[in-house]
PDB file of C-alpha atoms in Angstrom:
ATOM      1  CA  MET D   1       0.000   0.000   0.000  1.00  0.00           C
ATOM      2  CA  ALA D   2       1.217   3.492  -0.852  1.00  0.00           C
ATOM      3  CA  ARG D   3       2.087   5.560   2.213  1.00  0.00           C
ATOM      4  CA  ILE D   4       3.461   8.679   0.536  1.00  0.00           C
ATOM      5  CA  ARG D   5       0.999  11.357  -0.636  1.00  0.00           C
ATOM      6  CA  LEU D   6       2.047  14.028  -3.081  1.00  0.00           C
ATOM      7  CA  HIS D   7       0.260  17.110  -4.367  1.00  0.00           C
ATOM      8  CA  VAL D   8       0.777  17.689  -8.093  1.00  0.00           C
ATOM      9  CA  ASP D   9      -0.276  20.426 -10.485  1.00  0.00           C
ATOM     10  CA  HIS D  10      -1.427  18.028 -13.183  1.00  0.00           C
ATOM     11  CA  PRO D  11      -4.699  16.383 -14.316  1.00  0.00           C
ATOM     12  CA  LEU D  12      -5.348  12.954 -12.805  1.00  0.00           C
ATOM     13  CA  SER D  13      -7.192  10.185 -14.655  1.00  0.00           C
ATOM     14  CA  PRO D  14      -6.692   6.497 -15.589  1.00  0.00           C
ATOM     15  CA  SER D  15      -3.286   5.912 -17.248  1.00  0.00           C
ATOM     16  CA  GLU D  16      -2.442   9.635 -16.994  1.00  0.00           C
ATOM     17  CA  ARG D  17       1.321  10.176 -16.789  1.00  0.00           C
ATOM     18  CA  VAL D  18       2.597  12.804 -14.378  1.00  0.00           C
ATOM     19  CA  ALA D  19       6.073  14.290 -14.782  1.00  0.00           C
ATOM     20  CA  LEU D  20       7.774  15.171 -11.511  1.00  0.00           C
ATOM     21  CA  SER D  21       9.631  18.385 -10.747  1.00  0.00           C
ATOM     22  CA  ARG D  22      13.243  18.185  -9.650  1.00  0.00           C
ATOM     23  CA  GLU D  23      12.205  18.864  -6.035  1.00  0.00           C
ATOM     24  CA  GLN D  24       9.544  16.138  -6.100  1.00  0.00           C
ATOM     25  CA  ALA D  25      11.973  13.657  -7.658  1.00  0.00           C
ATOM     26  CA  HIS D  26      14.560  14.437  -4.989  1.00  0.00           C
ATOM     27  CA  TYR D  27      11.988  13.851  -2.258  1.00  0.00           C
ATOM     28  CA  LEU D  28      10.683  10.559  -3.671  1.00  0.00           C
ATOM     29  CA  PHE D  29      13.924   9.030  -4.916  1.00  0.00           C
ATOM     30  CA  GLY D  30      16.594  10.758  -2.853  1.00  0.00           C
ATOM     31  CA  VAL D  31      14.908  11.173   0.525  1.00  0.00           C
ATOM     32  CA  MET D  32      12.281   8.409   0.557  1.00  0.00           C
ATOM     33  CA  ARG D  33      14.386   6.002  -1.536  1.00  0.00           C
ATOM     34  CA  LEU D  34      11.589   4.957  -3.876  1.00  0.00           C
ATOM     35  CA  ASP D  35      12.321   3.338  -7.221  1.00  0.00           C
ATOM     36  CA  VAL D  36      10.528   2.165 -10.349  1.00  0.00           C
ATOM     37  CA  GLY D  37       7.438   0.158  -9.425  1.00  0.00           C
ATOM     38  CA  ALA D  38       6.826   1.958  -6.113  1.00  0.00           C
ATOM     39  CA  ASP D  39       3.328   3.153  -5.267  1.00  0.00           C
ATOM     40  CA  VAL D  40       2.445   6.785  -4.483  1.00  0.00           C
ATOM     41  CA  LEU D  41      -0.835   8.584  -3.763  1.00  0.00           C
ATOM     42  CA  LEU D  42      -1.464  11.763  -5.775  1.00  0.00           C
ATOM     43  CA  PHE D  43      -3.990  14.586  -5.483  1.00  0.00           C
ATOM     44  CA  ASN D  44      -4.350  17.943  -7.211  1.00  0.00           C
ATOM     45  CA  GLY D  45      -7.303  19.594  -5.446  1.00  0.00           C
ATOM     46  CA  GLN D  46      -9.647  18.849  -8.362  1.00  0.00           C
ATOM     47  CA  HIS D  47      -9.786  15.154  -9.207  1.00  0.00           C
ATOM     48  CA  GLY D  48      -9.653  13.421  -5.831  1.00  0.00           C
ATOM     49  CA  GLU D  49      -6.867  11.078  -4.747  1.00  0.00           C
ATOM     50  CA  TRP D  50      -5.204   8.614  -7.118  1.00  0.00           C
ATOM     51  CA  HIS D  51      -3.006   5.566  -6.716  1.00  0.00           C
ATOM     52  CA  ALA D  52      -0.026   6.015  -9.043  1.00  0.00           C
ATOM     53  CA  ARG D  53       3.073   3.958  -9.806  1.00  0.00           C
ATOM     54  CA  VAL D  54       6.623   5.100 -10.514  1.00  0.00           C
ATOM     55  CA  ILE D  55       7.552   4.229 -14.124  1.00  0.00           C
ATOM     56  CA  ALA D  56      10.701   6.363 -14.412  1.00  0.00           C
ATOM     57  CA  ALA D  57      13.065   7.615 -11.722  1.00  0.00           C
ATOM     58  CA  THR D  58      16.178   9.798 -11.998  1.00  0.00           C
ATOM     59  CA  LYS D  59      17.959  12.276  -9.751  1.00  0.00           C
ATOM     60  CA  LYS D  60      16.484  15.211 -11.663  1.00  0.00           C
ATOM     61  CA  GLY D  61      13.023  13.966 -12.531  1.00  0.00           C
ATOM     62  CA  GLY D  62      10.685  11.055 -12.927  1.00  0.00           C
ATOM     63  CA  VAL D  63       7.301   9.939 -14.179  1.00  0.00           C
ATOM     64  CA  LEU D  64       4.308   8.484 -12.336  1.00  0.00           C
ATOM     65  CA  GLU D  65       1.367   6.742 -13.994  1.00  0.00           C
ATOM     66  CA  CYS D  66      -2.131   6.889 -12.502  1.00  0.00           C
ATOM     67  CA  VAL D  67      -3.664   3.478 -11.810  1.00  0.00           C
ATOM     68  CA  GLU D  68      -7.010   4.116 -10.121  1.00  0.00           C
ATOM     69  CA  GLN D  69      -8.853   6.673  -8.033  1.00  0.00           C
ATOM     70  CA  THR D  70      -8.717   5.883  -4.323  1.00  0.00           C
ATOM     71  CA  LYS D  71     -10.783   8.780  -2.988  1.00  0.00           C
ATOM     72  CA  PRO D  72     -13.162  11.299  -4.610  1.00  0.00           C
ATOM     73  CA  LEU D  73     -12.649  15.035  -4.234  1.00  0.00           C
ATOM     74  CA  GLN D  74     -13.777  16.011  -0.735  1.00  0.00           C
ATOM     75  CA  MET D  75     -14.473  19.720  -0.535  1.00  0.00           C
ATOM     76  CA  PRO D  76     -14.377  21.310   2.930  1.00  0.00           C
ATOM     77  CA  PRO D  77     -17.306  23.278   4.360  1.00  0.00           C
ATOM     78  CA  ASP D  78     -17.470  26.927   3.322  1.00  0.00           C
ATOM     79  CA  VAL D  79     -15.688  28.391   6.329  1.00  0.00           C
ATOM     80  CA  TRP D  80     -12.711  30.756   6.255  1.00  0.00           C
ATOM     81  CA  LEU D  81     -10.194  31.324   9.020  1.00  0.00           C
ATOM     82  CA  VAL D  82      -9.295  35.013   9.304  1.00  0.00           C
ATOM     83  CA  PHE D  83      -6.495  35.528  11.821  1.00  0.00           C
ATOM     84  CA  ALA D  84      -3.882  38.046  12.918  1.00  0.00           C
ATOM     85  CA  PRO D  85      -0.332  36.710  12.397  1.00  0.00           C
ATOM     86  CA  ILE D  86       1.759  36.087  15.481  1.00  0.00           C
ATOM     87  CA  LYS D  87       5.297  34.745  15.872  1.00  0.00           C
ATOM     88  CA  LYS D  88       6.635  32.894  12.825  1.00  0.00           C
ATOM     89  CA  ASP D  89       6.408  29.285  14.019  1.00  0.00           C
ATOM     90  CA  ARG D  90       3.014  29.817  15.646  1.00  0.00           C
ATOM     91  CA  THR D  91       1.638  31.451  12.488  1.00  0.00           C
ATOM     92  CA  SER D  92       2.781  28.388  10.522  1.00  0.00           C
ATOM     93  CA  PHE D  93       1.070  26.221  13.137  1.00  0.00           C
ATOM     94  CA  ILE D  94      -2.223  28.078  12.656  1.00  0.00           C
ATOM     95  CA  VAL D  95      -2.097  27.603   8.875  1.00  0.00           C
ATOM     96  CA  GLU D  96      -1.245  23.901   9.163  1.00  0.00           C
ATOM     97  CA  LYS D  97      -4.017  23.193  11.667  1.00  0.00           C
ATOM     98  CA  ALA D  98      -6.559  25.221   9.673  1.00  0.00           C
ATOM     99  CA  ALA D  99      -5.812  23.067   6.627  1.00  0.00           C
ATOM    100  CA  GLU D 100      -6.107  19.872   8.684  1.00  0.00           C
ATOM    101  CA  LEU D 101      -9.350  20.984  10.326  1.00  0.00           C
ATOM    102  CA  GLY D 102     -11.036  21.790   7.010  1.00  0.00           C
ATOM    103  CA  ALA D 103     -10.885  25.539   6.457  1.00  0.00           C
ATOM    104  CA  ALA D 104     -11.778  26.409   2.857  1.00  0.00           C
ATOM    105  CA  LYS D 105      -9.651  29.590   2.867  1.00  0.00           C
ATOM    106  CA  ILE D 106      -7.095  31.126   5.215  1.00  0.00           C
ATOM    107  CA  VAL D 107      -6.787  34.919   5.429  1.00  0.00           C
ATOM    108  CA  PRO D 108      -3.993  36.644   7.403  1.00  0.00           C
ATOM    109  CA  MET D 109      -5.243  39.958   8.786  1.00  0.00           C
ATOM    110  CA  GLN D 110      -3.356  42.999  10.073  1.00  0.00           C
ATOM    111  CA  THR D 111      -5.032  44.510  13.141  1.00  0.00           C
ATOM    112  CA  GLU D 112      -3.998  47.427  15.359  1.00  0.00           C
ATOM    113  CA  TYR D 113      -2.108  45.110  17.715  1.00  0.00           C
ATOM    114  CA  THR D 114      -0.587  42.806  15.069  1.00  0.00           C
ATOM    115  CA  GLN D 115       3.199  42.791  15.558  1.00  0.00           C
ATOM    116  CA  SER D 116       4.357  40.181  13.020  1.00  0.00           C
ATOM    117  CA  ALA D 117       2.755  41.375   9.775  1.00  0.00           C
ATOM    118  CA  ASN D 118       6.056  42.414   8.183  1.00  0.00           C
ATOM    119  CA  ARG D 119       7.351  38.835   8.460  1.00  0.00           C
ATOM    120  CA  ILE D 120       4.473  37.203   6.593  1.00  0.00           C
ATOM    121  CA  ARG D 121       5.303  35.404   3.340  1.00  0.00           C
ATOM    122  CA  GLN D 122       2.208  34.192   1.551  1.00  0.00           C
ATOM    123  CA  ASP D 123       4.133  31.618  -0.518  1.00  0.00           C
ATOM    124  CA  LYS D 124       5.656  30.021   2.579  1.00  0.00           C
ATOM    125  CA  LEU D 125       2.289  29.816   4.327  1.00  0.00           C
ATOM    126  CA  GLN D 126       0.713  28.313   1.205  1.00  0.00           C
ATOM    127  CA  ALA D 127       3.424  25.656   1.212  1.00  0.00           C
ATOM    128  CA  HIS D 128       2.577  24.841   4.848  1.00  0.00           C
ATOM    129  CA  ALA D 129      -1.100  24.417   3.900  1.00  0.00           C
ATOM    130  CA  LEU D 130      -0.144  22.094   1.036  1.00  0.00           C
ATOM    131  CA  GLU D 131       2.105  19.969   3.266  1.00  0.00           C
ATOM    132  CA  ALA D 132      -0.665  19.710   5.856  1.00  0.00           C
ATOM    133  CA  ALA D 133      -3.108  18.493   3.198  1.00  0.00           C
ATOM    134  CA  GLU D 134      -0.581  15.896   2.024  1.00  0.00           C
ATOM    135  CA  GLN D 135      -0.133  14.571   5.554  1.00  0.00           C
ATOM    136  CA  CYS D 136      -3.751  14.575   6.765  1.00  0.00           C
ATOM    137  CA  GLY D 137      -5.280  12.740   3.797  1.00  0.00           C
ATOM    138  CA  GLY D 138      -7.157  15.738   2.438  1.00  0.00           C
ATOM    139  CA  THR D 139      -7.871  16.093  -1.262  1.00  0.00           C
ATOM    140  CA  TYR D 140      -8.244  19.903  -1.186  1.00  0.00           C
ATOM    141  CA  VAL D 141      -5.625  22.559  -0.425  1.00  0.00           C
ATOM    142  CA  PRO D 142      -7.063  25.777   1.026  1.00  0.00           C
ATOM    143  CA  GLU D 143      -5.909  29.052  -0.479  1.00  0.00           C
ATOM    144  CA  VAL D 144      -3.805  31.225   1.807  1.00  0.00           C
ATOM    145  CA  ALA D 145      -4.594  34.825   0.864  1.00  0.00           C
ATOM    146  CA  GLU D 146      -2.273  37.811   0.970  1.00  0.00           C
ATOM    147  CA  LEU D 147      -2.181  39.794   4.221  1.00  0.00           C
ATOM    148  CA  GLN D 148      -5.085  42.253   4.415  1.00  0.00           C
ATOM    149  CA  LYS D 149      -5.701  45.177   6.747  1.00  0.00           C
ATOM    150  CA  PHE D 150      -8.633  44.775   9.133  1.00  0.00           C
ATOM    151  CA  ALA D 151     -10.499  47.924   8.022  1.00  0.00           C
ATOM    152  CA  LYS D 152     -10.119  47.273   4.298  1.00  0.00           C
ATOM    153  CA  LEU D 153     -11.124  43.650   4.738  1.00  0.00           C
ATOM    154  CA  LEU D 154     -14.400  44.636   6.400  1.00  0.00           C
ATOM    155  CA  ASP D 155     -14.986  47.504   3.954  1.00  0.00           C
ATOM    156  CA  ASN D 156     -15.124  44.951   1.128  1.00  0.00           C
ATOM    157  CA  TRP D 157     -16.831  42.171   3.079  1.00  0.00           C
ATOM    158  CA  ASP D 158     -19.794  40.325   1.577  1.00  0.00           C
ATOM    159  CA  PRO D 159     -22.458  40.245   4.335  1.00  0.00           C
ATOM    160  CA  ALA D 160     -23.726  36.934   2.969  1.00  0.00           C
ATOM    161  CA  ARG D 161     -20.671  35.399   4.658  1.00  0.00           C
ATOM    162  CA  ARG D 162     -21.379  35.549   8.366  1.00  0.00           C
ATOM    163  CA  ILE D 163     -18.586  36.232  10.856  1.00  0.00           C
ATOM    164  CA  LEU D 164     -17.960  34.214  13.995  1.00  0.00           C
ATOM    165  CA  PHE D 165     -16.131  36.740  16.167  1.00  0.00           C
ATOM    166  CA  CYS D 166     -14.116  35.132  18.958  1.00  0.00           C
ATOM    167  CA  ASP D 167     -14.123  37.888  21.583  1.00  0.00           C
ATOM    168  CA  GLU D 168     -11.628  37.511  24.434  1.00  0.00           C
ATOM    169  CA  ALA D 169     -13.594  40.151  26.364  1.00  0.00           C
ATOM    170  CA  MET D 170     -16.366  37.539  26.777  1.00  0.00           C
ATOM    171  CA  VAL D 171     -14.117  35.091  28.645  1.00  0.00           C
ATOM    172  CA  GLY D 172     -16.120  32.972  31.074  1.00  0.00           C
ATOM    173  CA  GLN D 173     -19.473  33.482  29.400  1.00  0.00           C
ATOM    174  CA  ALA D 174     -21.535  30.527  28.230  1.00  0.00           C
ATOM    175  CA  LEU D 175     -20.809  29.212  24.758  1.00  0.00           C
ATOM    176  CA  ASP D 176     -23.389  30.510  22.298  1.00  0.00           C
ATOM    177  CA  LEU D 177     -22.697  28.875  18.954  1.00  0.00           C
ATOM    178  CA  PRO D 178     -24.819  29.965  15.975  1.00  0.00           C
ATOM    179  CA  THR D 179     -27.134  27.565  14.152  1.00  0.00           C
ATOM    180  CA  ASP D 180     -27.300  29.388  10.819  1.00  0.00           C
ATOM    181  CA  THR D 181     -25.918  27.371   7.914  1.00  0.00           C
ATOM    182  CA  GLY D 182     -24.212  28.884   4.889  1.00  0.00           C
ATOM    183  CA  PRO D 183     -20.830  30.552   4.370  1.00  0.00           C
ATOM    184  CA  TRP D 184     -18.949  31.646   7.486  1.00  0.00           C
ATOM    185  CA  ALA D 185     -15.630  33.187   8.533  1.00  0.00           C
ATOM    186  CA  ILE D 186     -13.987  32.808  11.928  1.00  0.00           C
ATOM    187  CA  PHE D 187     -12.119  35.912  13.172  1.00  0.00           C
ATOM    188  CA  ILE D 188      -9.198  35.405  15.564  1.00  0.00           C
ATOM    189  CA  GLY D 189      -7.350  38.409  16.995  1.00  0.00           C
ATOM    190  CA  PRO D 190      -3.618  38.871  17.722  1.00  0.00           C
ATOM    191  CA  GLU D 191      -1.666  38.650  20.934  1.00  0.00           C
ATOM    192  CA  GLY D 192      -3.333  41.301  23.062  1.00  0.00           C
ATOM    193  CA  GLY D 193      -6.651  40.824  21.289  1.00  0.00           C
ATOM    194  CA  PHE D 194      -8.682  43.167  19.113  1.00  0.00           C
ATOM    195  CA  SER D 195      -8.622  46.860  19.949  1.00  0.00           C
ATOM    196  CA  ASP D 196     -11.753  48.476  21.373  1.00  0.00           C
ATOM    197  CA  LYS D 197     -12.347  50.160  18.000  1.00  0.00           C
ATOM    198  CA  GLU D 198     -12.081  46.869  16.128  1.00  0.00           C
ATOM    199  CA  ARG D 199     -14.285  45.076  18.644  1.00  0.00           C
ATOM    200  CA  ASP D 200     -16.946  47.798  18.367  1.00  0.00           C
ATOM    201  CA  ARG D 201     -16.913  47.577  14.590  1.00  0.00           C
ATOM    202  CA  LEU D 202     -17.349  43.809  14.608  1.00  0.00           C
ATOM    203  CA  ARG D 203     -20.110  44.009  17.175  1.00  0.00           C
ATOM    204  CA  GLY D 204     -21.879  46.578  15.032  1.00  0.00           C
ATOM    205  CA  LEU D 205     -22.149  44.257  12.063  1.00  0.00           C
ATOM    206  CA  GLY D 206     -25.511  42.562  11.637  1.00  0.00           C
ATOM    207  CA  HIS D 207     -23.825  39.512  10.094  1.00  0.00           C
ATOM    208  CA  ALA D 208     -21.333  39.008  12.950  1.00  0.00           C
ATOM    209  CA  HIS D 209     -21.877  36.690  15.926  1.00  0.00           C
ATOM    210  CA  ALA D 210     -19.627  37.064  18.999  1.00  0.00           C
ATOM    211  CA  ILE D 211     -18.736  34.057  21.135  1.00  0.00           C
ATOM    212  CA  SER D 212     -16.626  33.191  24.168  1.00  0.00           C
ATOM    213  CA  LEU D 213     -14.052  30.401  23.925  1.00  0.00           C
ATOM    214  CA  GLY D 214     -14.410  29.260  27.500  1.00  0.00           C
ATOM    215  CA  PRO D 215     -13.374  30.272  31.023  1.00  0.00           C
ATOM    216  CA  ARG D 216      -9.721  31.016  30.168  1.00  0.00           C
ATOM    217  CA  ILE D 217      -8.123  33.410  27.683  1.00  0.00           C
ATOM    218  CA  LEU D 218      -6.523  31.319  24.954  1.00  0.00           C
ATOM    219  CA  ARG D 219      -3.382  32.046  22.992  1.00  0.00           C
ATOM    220  CA  ALA D 220      -4.137  33.047  19.418  1.00  0.00           C
ATOM    221  CA  ASP D 221      -2.972  29.724  17.944  1.00  0.00           C
ATOM    222  CA  THR D 222      -4.989  27.741  20.498  1.00  0.00           C
ATOM    223  CA  ALA D 223      -8.041  29.931  19.866  1.00  0.00           C
ATOM    224  CA  ALA D 224      -7.884  29.254  16.119  1.00  0.00           C
ATOM    225  CA  VAL D 225      -7.883  25.489  16.657  1.00  0.00           C
ATOM    226  CA  ALA D 226     -10.625  25.650  19.307  1.00  0.00           C
ATOM    227  CA  ALA D 227     -12.900  27.880  17.218  1.00  0.00           C
ATOM    228  CA  LEU D 228     -12.554  25.798  14.053  1.00  0.00           C
ATOM    229  CA  THR D 229     -13.224  22.637  16.033  1.00  0.00           C
ATOM    230  CA  LEU D 230     -16.377  24.092  17.606  1.00  0.00           C
ATOM    231  CA  TRP D 231     -17.642  25.381  14.251  1.00  0.00           C
ATOM    232  CA  GLN D 232     -16.971  22.085  12.494  1.00  0.00           C
ATOM    233  CA  GLN D 233     -18.831  20.154  15.180  1.00  0.00           C
ATOM    234  CA  ALA D 234     -21.844  22.473  15.090  1.00  0.00           C
ATOM    235  CA  LEU D 235     -22.105  23.491  11.430  1.00  0.00           C
ATOM    236  CA  GLY D 236     -19.406  21.714   9.447  1.00  0.00           C
ATOM    237  CA  ASP D 237     -18.633  18.212   8.213  1.00  0.00           C
ATOM    238  CA  TRP D 238     -18.143  16.709  11.679  1.00  0.00           C
ATOM    239  CA  THR D 239     -21.883  16.611  12.374  1.00  0.00           C
TER     240      THR D 239
END
């Protein structure tokens, strides 16, 4: 049985041949020590997961041939994670866990108290989301958007997408999860939380729903995982 999963930017179908990049070939044949005849699982975010076999292997490239589909495309629920970046490793953690937990899109957001915005690299975060999808068995890779400023993000917001606002000022209050289905976005603030101005603006939106995340104030990375888990259990594909 194939144990290695690889995301490829190539159509997948019976007998389709997939040429590997130099980096992919190095990983499969240099790091994982695979050779001709080895089995690999492929996905591209469009055609599900496919069992493929190595038919050519070199140090600089290689070719895989699709054998059969092993899993159909499984789209996540329509929920975005909108979060304020924090320290580098913890921001990467948030992106990885959001991909594993089934976020459809991940949006870094610059708030008044965000301190790590200048260290955000969208391409690196996208790579973390892709690696997480490879490892967790997902067939879809969420888009990681470019960093957006809080005010501009809300200025252009479609009210049809409701906002689940995780408000640290409500610590200790009873959990009040929404029951409305449809598109959602979960907003997680930075270290230090949202400013009073930002909190007032979110609370003034008719399509925003504020919740507490329990009796203790959570770190931003913990809050992102907790909020996505709660949403998935109540409204997502864990029900």
